[in-house]
CSV table of C-alpha atoms and ligand atoms in Angstrom, one decimal:
chain,number,residue,atom,x,y,z
H,1,MET,CA,156.7,72.7,158.3
H,2,ASP,CA,154.9,75.5,157.8
H,3,LEU,CA,150.9,75.3,156.9
H,4,HIS,CA,151.6,76.6,153.5
H,5,SER,CA,154.1,74.0,152.8
H,6,ALA,CA,152.0,71.2,153.9
H,7,LEU,CA,148.9,72.3,152.0
H,8,ILE,CA,151.2,72.5,149.0
H,9,ALA,CA,152.6,69.4,150.0
H,10,LEU,CA,149.1,67.7,150.0
H,11,ARG,CA,148.5,68.7,146.6
H,12,ASP,CA,148.4,66.1,143.5
H,13,PRO,CA,151.5,65.8,142.3
H,14,MET,CA,150.7,65.2,138.9
H,15,GLY,CA,148.6,68.2,138.9
H,16,ILE,CA,145.5,68.5,137.2
H,17,PRO,CA,144.3,68.8,133.6
H,18,PHE,CA,143.5,71.5,132.3
H,19,PHE,CA,143.3,75.3,134.0
H,20,PRO,CA,141.9,75.6,137.7
H,21,TRP,CA,139.5,78.0,136.1
H,22,LEU,CA,137.5,75.5,134.0
H,23,PHE,CA,136.9,73.7,137.2
H,24,GLN,CA,136.1,76.6,140.0
H,25,GLY,CA,134.2,77.7,136.9
H,26,LEU,CA,131.8,74.3,136.7
H,27,MET,CA,132.0,73.9,140.2
H,28,VAL,CA,130.6,77.2,140.8
H,29,LEU,CA,127.8,76.4,138.5
H,30,THR,CA,127.0,72.8,139.6
H,31,PHE,CA,126.8,73.8,143.1
H,32,ALA,CA,124.4,76.6,142.2
H,33,LEU,CA,121.9,73.7,140.7
H,34,HIS,CA,122.5,71.4,143.5
H,35,ILE,CA,121.8,73.9,145.8
H,36,LEU,CA,118.8,74.4,144.4
H,37,LEU,CA,117.4,71.0,144.3
H,38,VAL,CA,118.3,70.9,147.5
H,39,ASN,CA,116.0,73.7,148.3
H,40,LEU,CA,113.0,72.5,146.7
H,41,VAL,CA,113.0,69.1,148.5
H,42,VAL,CA,113.6,70.5,151.9
H,43,GLY,CA,111.3,72.9,150.9
H,44,GLY,CA,108.7,70.6,149.0
H,45,ILE,CA,108.7,67.9,151.6
H,46,PHE,CA,108.2,70.4,154.5
H,47,LEU,CA,104.9,71.7,152.5
H,48,ALA,CA,104.2,68.1,152.4
H,49,VAL,CA,104.4,67.2,155.4
H,50,TYR,CA,102.5,70.6,156.5
H,51,HIS,CA,98.9,70.4,154.3
H,52,HIS,CA,99.1,66.0,154.9
H,53,VAL,CA,98.8,67.4,158.8
H,54,LYS,CA,96.7,70.4,157.7
H,55,GLY,CA,94.0,68.6,155.6
H,56,GLY,CA,91.5,70.5,153.2
H,57,GLU,CA,91.4,70.4,149.8
H,58,TYR,CA,94.0,72.4,147.8
H,59,GLY,CA,96.1,71.5,151.2
H,60,ARG,CA,96.0,68.0,150.6
H,61,LYS,CA,95.8,68.3,146.9
H,62,LEU,CA,99.4,70.5,147.1
H,63,SER,CA,100.7,67.7,150.0
H,64,LYS,CA,100.0,65.1,147.6
H,65,THR,CA,102.0,66.9,144.7
H,66,MET,CA,104.8,68.4,146.5
H,67,ALA,CA,104.9,64.7,147.9
H,68,CYS,CA,105.6,63.2,144.3
H,69,CYS,CA,107.8,65.8,143.4
H,70,SER,CA,110.3,65.7,146.0
H,71,THR,CA,110.7,62.1,145.3
H,72,VAL,CA,111.9,63.5,141.9
H,73,ASN,CA,113.8,66.3,142.9
H,74,LEU,CA,116.1,64.4,145.6
H,75,SER,CA,117.1,62.0,142.7
H,76,LEU,CA,118.2,65.5,141.0
H,77,ALA,CA,119.7,67.1,144.1
H,78,ILE,CA,122.2,64.0,144.9
H,79,VAL,CA,123.2,63.4,140.9
H,80,LEU,CA,124.0,67.4,141.0
H,81,GLY,CA,126.1,66.9,144.1
H,82,VAL,CA,128.1,64.7,142.3
H,83,ALA,CA,129.1,67.5,140.1
H,84,PRO,CA,130.7,69.5,142.3
H,85,LEU,CA,132.0,67.0,144.6
H,86,LEU,CA,134.1,66.3,141.4
H,87,PHE,CA,135.5,69.4,140.8
H,88,VAL,CA,135.9,69.9,144.2
H,89,GLN,CA,138.4,66.8,145.0
H,90,VAL,CA,140.1,68.0,142.0
H,91,ILE,CA,140.7,71.8,142.8
H,92,TYR,CA,140.4,71.5,146.4
H,93,ASP,CA,141.9,68.3,147.1
H,94,PRO,CA,144.3,69.3,150.5
H,95,PHE,CA,141.3,71.1,151.8
H,96,TRP,CA,138.5,68.3,151.3
H,97,TYR,CA,140.1,65.1,151.5
H,98,THR,CA,141.6,65.9,154.9
H,99,ALA,CA,137.9,67.6,155.9
H,100,ASN,CA,136.4,63.9,155.7
H,101,ALA,CA,139.5,61.9,156.7
H,102,ILE,CA,139.2,64.0,160.2
H,103,SER,CA,135.1,63.0,160.1
H,104,ALA,CA,135.1,59.8,158.5
H,105,TRP,CA,132.6,58.5,160.3
H,106,TRP,CA,130.2,61.3,159.6
H,107,ALA,CA,130.9,60.9,155.7
H,108,MET,CA,129.5,57.4,156.6
H,109,VAL,CA,126.7,58.4,158.7
H,110,PHE,CA,125.9,60.9,155.6
H,111,LEU,CA,125.5,57.8,153.2
H,112,LEU,CA,123.6,56.4,155.8
H,113,VAL,CA,120.7,59.6,156.2
H,114,ILE,CA,120.1,60.1,153.0
H,115,THR,CA,119.1,56.4,152.3
H,116,LEU,CA,117.1,56.1,155.3
H,117,GLY,CA,115.8,60.2,154.1
H,118,PHE,CA,115.2,59.0,150.7
H,119,LEU,CA,113.0,55.2,151.6
H,120,SER,CA,111.1,57.3,154.3
H,121,LEU,CA,110.0,59.8,151.4
H,122,TYR,CA,108.8,56.9,149.1
H,123,VAL,CA,107.2,55.4,152.0
H,124,PHE,CA,105.3,59.0,152.9
H,125,TYR,CA,104.8,59.2,149.3
H,126,LEU,CA,102.9,55.6,148.3
H,127,LYS,CA,101.2,55.4,151.5
H,128,ARG,CA,99.6,59.0,152.6
H,129,GLU,CA,96.7,59.0,150.5
H,130,LYS,CA,95.2,55.6,151.7
H,131,HIS,CA,96.0,56.9,155.3
H,132,PRO,CA,95.0,60.2,155.6
H,133,SER,CA,96.0,60.8,159.4
H,134,GLY,CA,98.8,58.7,159.3
H,135,PHE,CA,102.6,57.8,157.9
H,136,GLY,CA,102.8,62.0,158.1
H,137,PHE,CA,105.8,60.7,160.4
H,138,PHE,CA,107.4,59.0,157.7
H,139,GLY,CA,107.3,62.3,155.7
H,140,LEU,CA,108.6,64.2,158.8
H,141,PHE,CA,111.5,61.8,159.3
H,142,ALA,CA,112.5,62.3,155.7
H,143,LEU,CA,112.9,65.9,156.2
H,144,VAL,CA,114.8,65.5,159.3
H,145,MET,CA,117.0,63.5,157.2
H,146,VAL,CA,118.0,66.0,154.7
H,147,VAL,CA,118.3,68.7,156.5
H,148,PHE,CA,121.0,66.4,159.0
H,149,ALA,CA,122.7,65.8,155.5
H,150,GLY,CA,122.5,69.1,154.6
H,151,VAL,CA,124.3,69.8,158.4
H,152,ILE,CA,126.8,67.4,157.5
H,153,MET,CA,128.0,68.6,154.6
H,154,SER,CA,128.3,72.3,155.4
H,155,MET,CA,130.3,71.1,158.6
H,156,PHE,CA,132.7,69.7,155.7
H,157,ALA,CA,132.6,72.5,154.4
H,158,MET,CA,133.3,74.7,157.2
H,159,GLN,CA,136.5,72.5,158.4
H,160,GLN,CA,137.7,73.0,154.7
H,161,LEU,CA,138.3,76.4,155.6
H,162,LEU,CA,140.2,76.0,158.7
H,163,PRO,CA,143.5,73.9,157.8
H,164,GLU,CA,144.7,76.2,160.7
H,165,LYS,CA,142.6,74.1,162.9
H,166,TRP,CA,143.2,70.7,161.8
H,167,LEU,CA,146.2,69.5,163.8
H,168,SER,CA,144.8,70.3,167.1
H,169,TRP,CA,141.6,68.1,166.0
H,170,TYR,CA,143.8,65.7,164.9
H,171,VAL,CA,145.8,65.5,167.4
H,172,VAL,CA,144.2,65.6,171.4
H,173,LYS,CA,146.2,65.4,174.7
H,174,GLY,CA,149.2,63.4,172.3
H,175,SER,CA,147.4,61.4,171.4
H,176,LEU,CA,146.0,60.4,167.5
H,177,GLN,CA,142.2,60.8,166.6
H,178,THR,CA,142.2,58.2,164.3
H,179,LEU,CA,138.1,57.3,164.5
H,180,GLY,CA,137.2,60.5,162.5
H,181,GLY,CA,134.6,60.4,164.4
H,182,GLY,CA,135.0,64.7,165.2
H,183,PHE,CA,132.6,67.0,164.6
H,184,HIS,CA,134.3,70.3,164.4
H,185,ALA,CA,133.1,73.0,162.8
H,186,PHE,CA,129.5,74.3,162.0
H,187,SER,CA,128.5,78.2,161.2
H,188,LEU,CA,124.7,78.3,161.8
H,189,GLY,CA,124.3,81.4,160.4
H,190,ARG,CA,126.1,79.8,156.9
H,191,PHE,CA,124.2,77.0,157.1
H,192,LEU,CA,120.8,79.2,157.7
H,193,HIS,CA,122.1,80.9,154.5
H,194,PHE,CA,121.3,78.0,152.6
H,195,MET,CA,118.1,76.5,153.5
H,196,VAL,CA,116.0,79.4,154.1
H,197,PRO,CA,116.1,79.9,150.2
H,198,ALA,CA,114.5,76.7,150.3
H,199,PHE,CA,111.0,78.4,151.0
H,200,VAL,CA,111.8,81.3,148.3
H,201,ASN,CA,112.9,78.1,145.8
H,202,ILE,CA,109.6,76.1,146.7
H,203,GLY,CA,107.6,79.3,146.5
H,204,ILE,CA,108.4,80.3,142.8
H,205,TYR,CA,108.2,76.4,142.2
H,206,MET,CA,104.8,76.8,142.5
H,207,MET,CA,103.8,80.4,141.1
H,208,LEU,CA,105.8,78.0,138.3
H,209,TYR,CA,103.3,75.2,139.0
H,210,ALA,CA,100.0,77.6,138.2
H,211,TRP,CA,101.3,79.1,135.0
H,212,TYR,CA,102.5,75.6,133.2
H,213,PHE,CA,99.3,74.0,133.6
H,214,ARG,CA,96.8,76.7,133.0
H,215,PRO,CA,96.2,76.1,129.8
H,216,ARG,CA,94.9,72.2,131.1
H,217,THR,CA,91.2,72.5,131.2
H,218,ASP,CA,91.0,69.6,133.5
H,219,PHE,CA,92.8,71.5,136.1
H,220,ASP,CA,90.9,72.9,138.9
H,221,GLN,CA,91.2,76.7,137.9
H,222,GLY,CA,90.5,77.6,141.3
H,223,TYR,CA,93.2,75.5,142.8
H,224,LEU,CA,95.8,76.6,140.2
H,225,ASP,CA,94.9,80.4,141.7
H,226,TRP,CA,95.4,78.8,145.0
H,227,ILE,CA,98.7,77.8,144.2
H,228,GLY,CA,100.1,80.7,142.8
H,229,LYS,CA,98.8,82.8,145.7
H,230,SER,CA,100.6,81.1,148.3
H,231,GLY,CA,103.4,80.2,146.4
H,232,VAL,CA,104.2,84.0,146.4
H,233,ARG,CA,103.1,84.8,149.7
H,234,LEU,CA,105.4,82.2,150.8
H,235,ALA,CA,108.8,82.8,148.9
H,236,LYS,CA,108.2,86.7,149.5
H,237,ILE,CA,108.3,86.4,153.8
H,238,ALA,CA,111.0,83.8,153.0
H,239,ALA,CA,113.0,86.3,150.7
H,240,MET,CA,112.7,89.1,153.7
H,241,ILE,CA,114.1,86.7,156.4
H,242,GLN,CA,117.0,85.2,153.4
H,243,VAL,CA,118.2,88.9,153.7
H,244,VAL,CA,118.4,89.2,157.1
H,245,ILE,CA,119.9,85.4,157.3
H,246,GLY,CA,122.4,87.1,154.6
H,247,PHE,CA,123.7,89.9,156.9
H,248,TRP,CA,124.1,87.7,159.8
H,249,TRP,CA,126.4,85.4,157.8
H,250,LEU,CA,128.3,88.1,156.4
H,251,PHE,CA,129.0,89.1,160.2
H,252,SER,CA,130.1,85.7,161.1
H,253,THR,CA,133.0,86.3,159.0
H,254,PRO,CA,136.1,87.4,159.5
H,255,ILE,CA,136.2,91.0,159.4
H,256,LYS,CA,140.0,90.7,157.5
H,257,PHE,CA,138.6,89.6,155.0
H,258,GLY,CA,136.6,92.7,153.8
H,259,PHE,CA,134.2,90.5,152.0
H,260,TYR,CA,131.7,93.0,153.2
H,261,ARG,CA,133.5,95.5,150.3
H,262,ASN,CA,134.0,92.1,147.5
H,263,PRO,CA,132.1,92.9,144.2
H,264,VAL,CA,131.2,89.4,144.3
H,265,PHE,CA,129.6,89.6,147.1
H,266,LEU,CA,127.7,93.0,146.6
H,267,ILE,CA,126.3,91.6,143.7
H,268,GLY,CA,125.2,88.2,145.2
H,269,ALA,CA,123.9,90.5,148.0
H,270,VAL,CA,122.3,93.4,145.3
H,271,LEU,CA,120.6,89.5,143.3
H,272,GLY,CA,119.0,88.5,146.7
H,273,PHE,CA,117.3,92.1,147.3
H,274,LEU,CA,116.3,91.6,144.1
H,275,VAL,CA,114.4,88.9,144.8
H,276,MET,CA,112.9,90.2,147.5
H,277,VAL,CA,111.5,93.2,145.7
H,278,ALA,CA,110.6,91.6,142.7
H,279,LEU,CA,108.4,89.3,144.9
H,280,ILE,CA,106.7,92.1,146.6
H,281,MET,CA,105.8,94.0,143.3
H,282,VAL,CA,104.5,90.7,141.9
H,283,GLN,CA,102.0,89.4,144.5
H,284,LYS,CA,99.5,90.8,142.0
H,285,ASP,CA,99.5,88.8,139.6
H,286,PRO,CA,101.7,85.8,140.6
H,287,GLU,CA,101.5,83.4,137.7
H,288,ARG,CA,102.4,86.4,135.1
H,289,TYR,CA,106.0,87.1,136.9
H,290,ALA,CA,106.3,82.9,137.6
H,291,VAL,CA,109.2,82.6,134.7
H,292,PRO,CA,110.6,85.7,135.4
H,293,MET,CA,111.0,85.5,138.5
H,294,GLY,CA,112.6,81.6,138.5
H,295,ILE,CA,115.4,83.3,136.1
H,296,VAL,CA,115.9,85.9,138.6
H,297,SER,CA,116.1,83.1,141.4
H,298,LEU,CA,118.2,81.2,139.4
H,299,VAL,CA,120.4,84.4,138.7
H,300,ALA,CA,120.4,85.0,142.9
H,301,VAL,CA,121.2,81.4,144.0
H,302,LEU,CA,124.3,81.6,140.9
H,303,GLY,CA,125.2,84.6,142.6
H,304,MET,CA,125.0,83.0,146.0
H,305,SER,CA,127.1,79.9,145.2
H,306,ALA,CA,129.7,82.3,143.7
H,307,ALA,CA,130.0,84.8,146.9
H,308,ARG,CA,130.3,81.5,149.0
H,309,GLU,CA,133.3,80.1,146.3
H,310,VAL,CA,134.8,83.9,146.5
H,311,LEU,CA,135.0,83.7,150.8
H,312,ARG,CA,136.6,80.5,150.4
H,313,MET,CA,139.3,82.1,148.5
H,314,GLY,CA,139.6,84.6,151.1
H,315,TYR,CA,139.8,81.8,153.7
H,316,LEU,CA,142.7,79.8,152.1
H,317,GLY,CA,144.6,83.4,151.2
H,318,GLN,CA,145.3,83.6,154.5
H,319,PHE,CA,147.8,80.5,153.9
H,320,ASP,CA,149.4,82.3,150.7
H,321,TYR,CA,147.1,78.9,148.7
H,322,SER,CA,146.0,79.3,145.8
H,323,ILE,CA,144.1,77.0,143.2
H,324,TYR,CA,145.4,79.4,140.3
H,325,GLN,CA,148.9,78.0,141.6
H,326,TYR,CA,148.0,74.6,141.4
H,327,PRO,CA,150.7,73.1,138.4
H,328,VAL,CA,148.7,72.2,135.2
H,329,ASN,CA,149.7,68.9,133.3
H,330,LEU,CA,147.5,69.8,130.0
H,331,ASP,CA,145.8,67.0,129.0
H,332,TRP,CA,143.6,68.0,125.7
H,333,GLY,CA,142.5,63.7,125.3
H,334,SER,CA,140.7,63.9,128.4
H,335,THR,CA,139.4,67.9,128.4
H,336,VAL,CA,137.9,67.5,125.1
H,337,LEU,CA,136.4,63.9,125.5
H,338,PHE,CA,134.9,65.4,128.9
H,339,LEU,CA,133.1,68.6,127.4
H,340,VAL,CA,132.3,66.9,123.7
H,341,THR,CA,130.3,64.1,126.3
H,342,PHE,CA,128.4,67.0,128.6
H,343,VAL,CA,127.6,69.4,125.4
H,344,MET,CA,126.0,65.6,123.9
H,345,GLY,CA,124.4,64.5,127.1
H,346,LEU,CA,122.7,68.1,126.9
H,347,VAL,CA,121.4,67.9,123.6
H,348,VAL,CA,120.4,64.1,123.8
H,349,ILE,CA,118.2,65.3,126.8
H,350,ALA,CA,116.8,68.6,125.8
H,351,TYR,CA,114.3,66.4,123.1
H,352,PRO,CA,113.1,64.3,126.1
H,353,ILE,CA,112.6,67.0,128.5
H,354,THR,CA,110.7,69.6,125.8
H,355,LEU,CA,108.5,66.4,125.1
H,356,VAL,CA,107.4,65.8,128.3
H,357,PHE,CA,107.6,69.8,129.5
H,358,LYS,CA,104.4,70.0,126.8
H,359,LEU,CA,102.5,67.0,127.1
H,360,GLY,CA,102.5,67.8,130.8
H,361,ARG,CA,101.0,71.2,129.4
H,362,GLY,CA,98.9,69.8,127.4
H,363,THR,CA,100.3,72.3,124.4
H,364,LEU,CA,101.6,69.0,121.8
H,365,SER,CA,98.9,69.0,119.1
H,366,VAL,CA,98.4,65.3,117.4
H,367,GLU,CA,100.5,66.6,114.4
H,368,GLU,CA,103.6,67.8,116.8
H,369,GLY,CA,103.2,64.3,118.0
L,401,LIG,C1,120.2,65.5,149.7
L,401,LIG,C2,120.8,66.0,150.9
L,401,LIG,C3,121.7,66.5,150.6
L,401,LIG,C4,121.6,68.1,151.4
L,401,LIG,C5,120.8,68.8,152.2
L,401,LIG,C6,122.7,68.4,151.2
L,401,LIG,C7,123.0,70.3,151.2
L,401,LIG,C8,124.1,70.9,151.2
L,401,LIG,C9,124.9,72.1,151.6
L,401,LIG,C10,123.5,72.8,152.8
L,401,LIG,C11,126.0,72.6,151.4
L,401,LIG,C12,126.7,73.8,151.1
L,401,LIG,C13,127.7,73.5,152.4
L,401,LIG,C14,128.2,75.0,152.9
L,401,LIG,O1,128.9,75.3,152.6
L,401,LIG,O2,128.2,75.6,153.9
L,401,LIG,C15,125.9,71.5,150.0
L,401,LIG,C16,127.7,71.4,149.5
L,401,LIG,C17,128.2,70.6,148.8
L,401,LIG,N1,127.3,69.2,148.4
L,401,LIG,FE1,125.5,69.3,149.1
L,401,LIG,N2,123.5,68.3,150.2
L,401,LIG,C18,122.9,66.6,149.8
L,401,LIG,C19,124.0,65.9,149.2
L,401,LIG,C20,124.4,65.6,148.2
L,401,LIG,C21,125.0,64.5,147.6
L,401,LIG,C22,124.5,63.3,147.5
L,401,LIG,C23,126.5,64.9,146.9
L,401,LIG,C24,127.4,64.1,146.8
L,401,LIG,C25,127.0,63.3,145.8
L,401,LIG,C26,126.5,66.4,147.8
L,401,LIG,C27,127.5,67.3,148.2
L,401,LIG,C28,127.9,68.0,147.7
L,401,LIG,C29,128.7,68.5,147.7
L,401,LIG,C30,130.6,68.4,146.8
L,401,LIG,C31,129.2,70.1,148.1
L,401,LIG,C32,130.3,71.1,148.3
L,401,LIG,C33,131.3,71.3,149.0
L,401,LIG,C34,132.3,72.1,149.0
L,401,LIG,O3,132.0,73.0,148.0
L,401,LIG,O4,133.0,72.2,150.0
L,401,LIG,N3,125.3,67.1,148.4
L,401,LIG,N4,125.3,70.4,150.6
């Protein structure tokens, strides 16, 4: 059996309940949100630990804020990881399940790593203030665990793209590797391409922090100036590094895909470059441009997510595999139910989010409340 036929045979015989473009679009969108939150977690824990160790009045304050925000952001990153997981399982099931089965142990280790990272982050957050010189270890451990979880995820993503190697990973010297202990594919350039933006996005987050709390008279205004300026500086340096990493990843992808000519990749690259240039331009007044920078960065992450999907299509196209050929078994009931609950969920959470936003900023008047 050739590889194309094997991949087709691995698809769900029931087909998918709606056209693949919907799942693909939602996958790209939700992956962008997932990786953005992952970025805030990695950058946030890093800053929390760094300033905890370094000390200083402002540094300690920032460490406390980042430790607190990272616990919430980690929950959101995990929840937002479930969404692309559902979509990738629907349209790329032959790839996702095979990659997971070949490295099943690592899928289990992933869960343990995230749990330990989460617990350790809480210990760091809750204990660090009473013990200024201790508990930094727990923060560092949480950071290592979160990055390790990312390494495992990236391995799964990479293993999916190499079906021509699956057999050689599964059968070694004539014996079946049923333990699932193998860690077979990993690309450092690709991984760093998703991790270095942690420092761009946490820097922009700091700019937004300064902008958000400025109307509050109970906040130290000097601290807000410091946090905005430190944020833009960090984001700017990280964005420059990201451009270099972007080229590294590009040159590590097989040249035959002509990825460098692909319009989606080019748009993604231009957006990344734009973030860097914009950060250089706004560094004198980071707070004023915090919201537009947040939007530009979000769009750039979306571009990165779309480019990642185009690359996947390039890899799998070699085996004449396309999700657009997935048999569709239209099921209007489940599709409408899904979309309606999705939209209703957004509407329902919009009110409390607006309320909390205004309350935290101190812009909610008594009459309004
Ligand atoms: C907090 C720890 C986590 C980190 C640091 C992390 C990091 C990453 C990274 C770096 C990627 C991109 C991999 C690549 O394309 O090379 C990724 C993809 C992904 N992650 Fe996470 N992740 C975390 C938790 C989770 C959780 C808990 C879930 C599921 C519940 C999840 C679901 C996914 C999915 C579905 C993908 C895309 C897979 C694909 O499209 O092939 N992640 N993650």
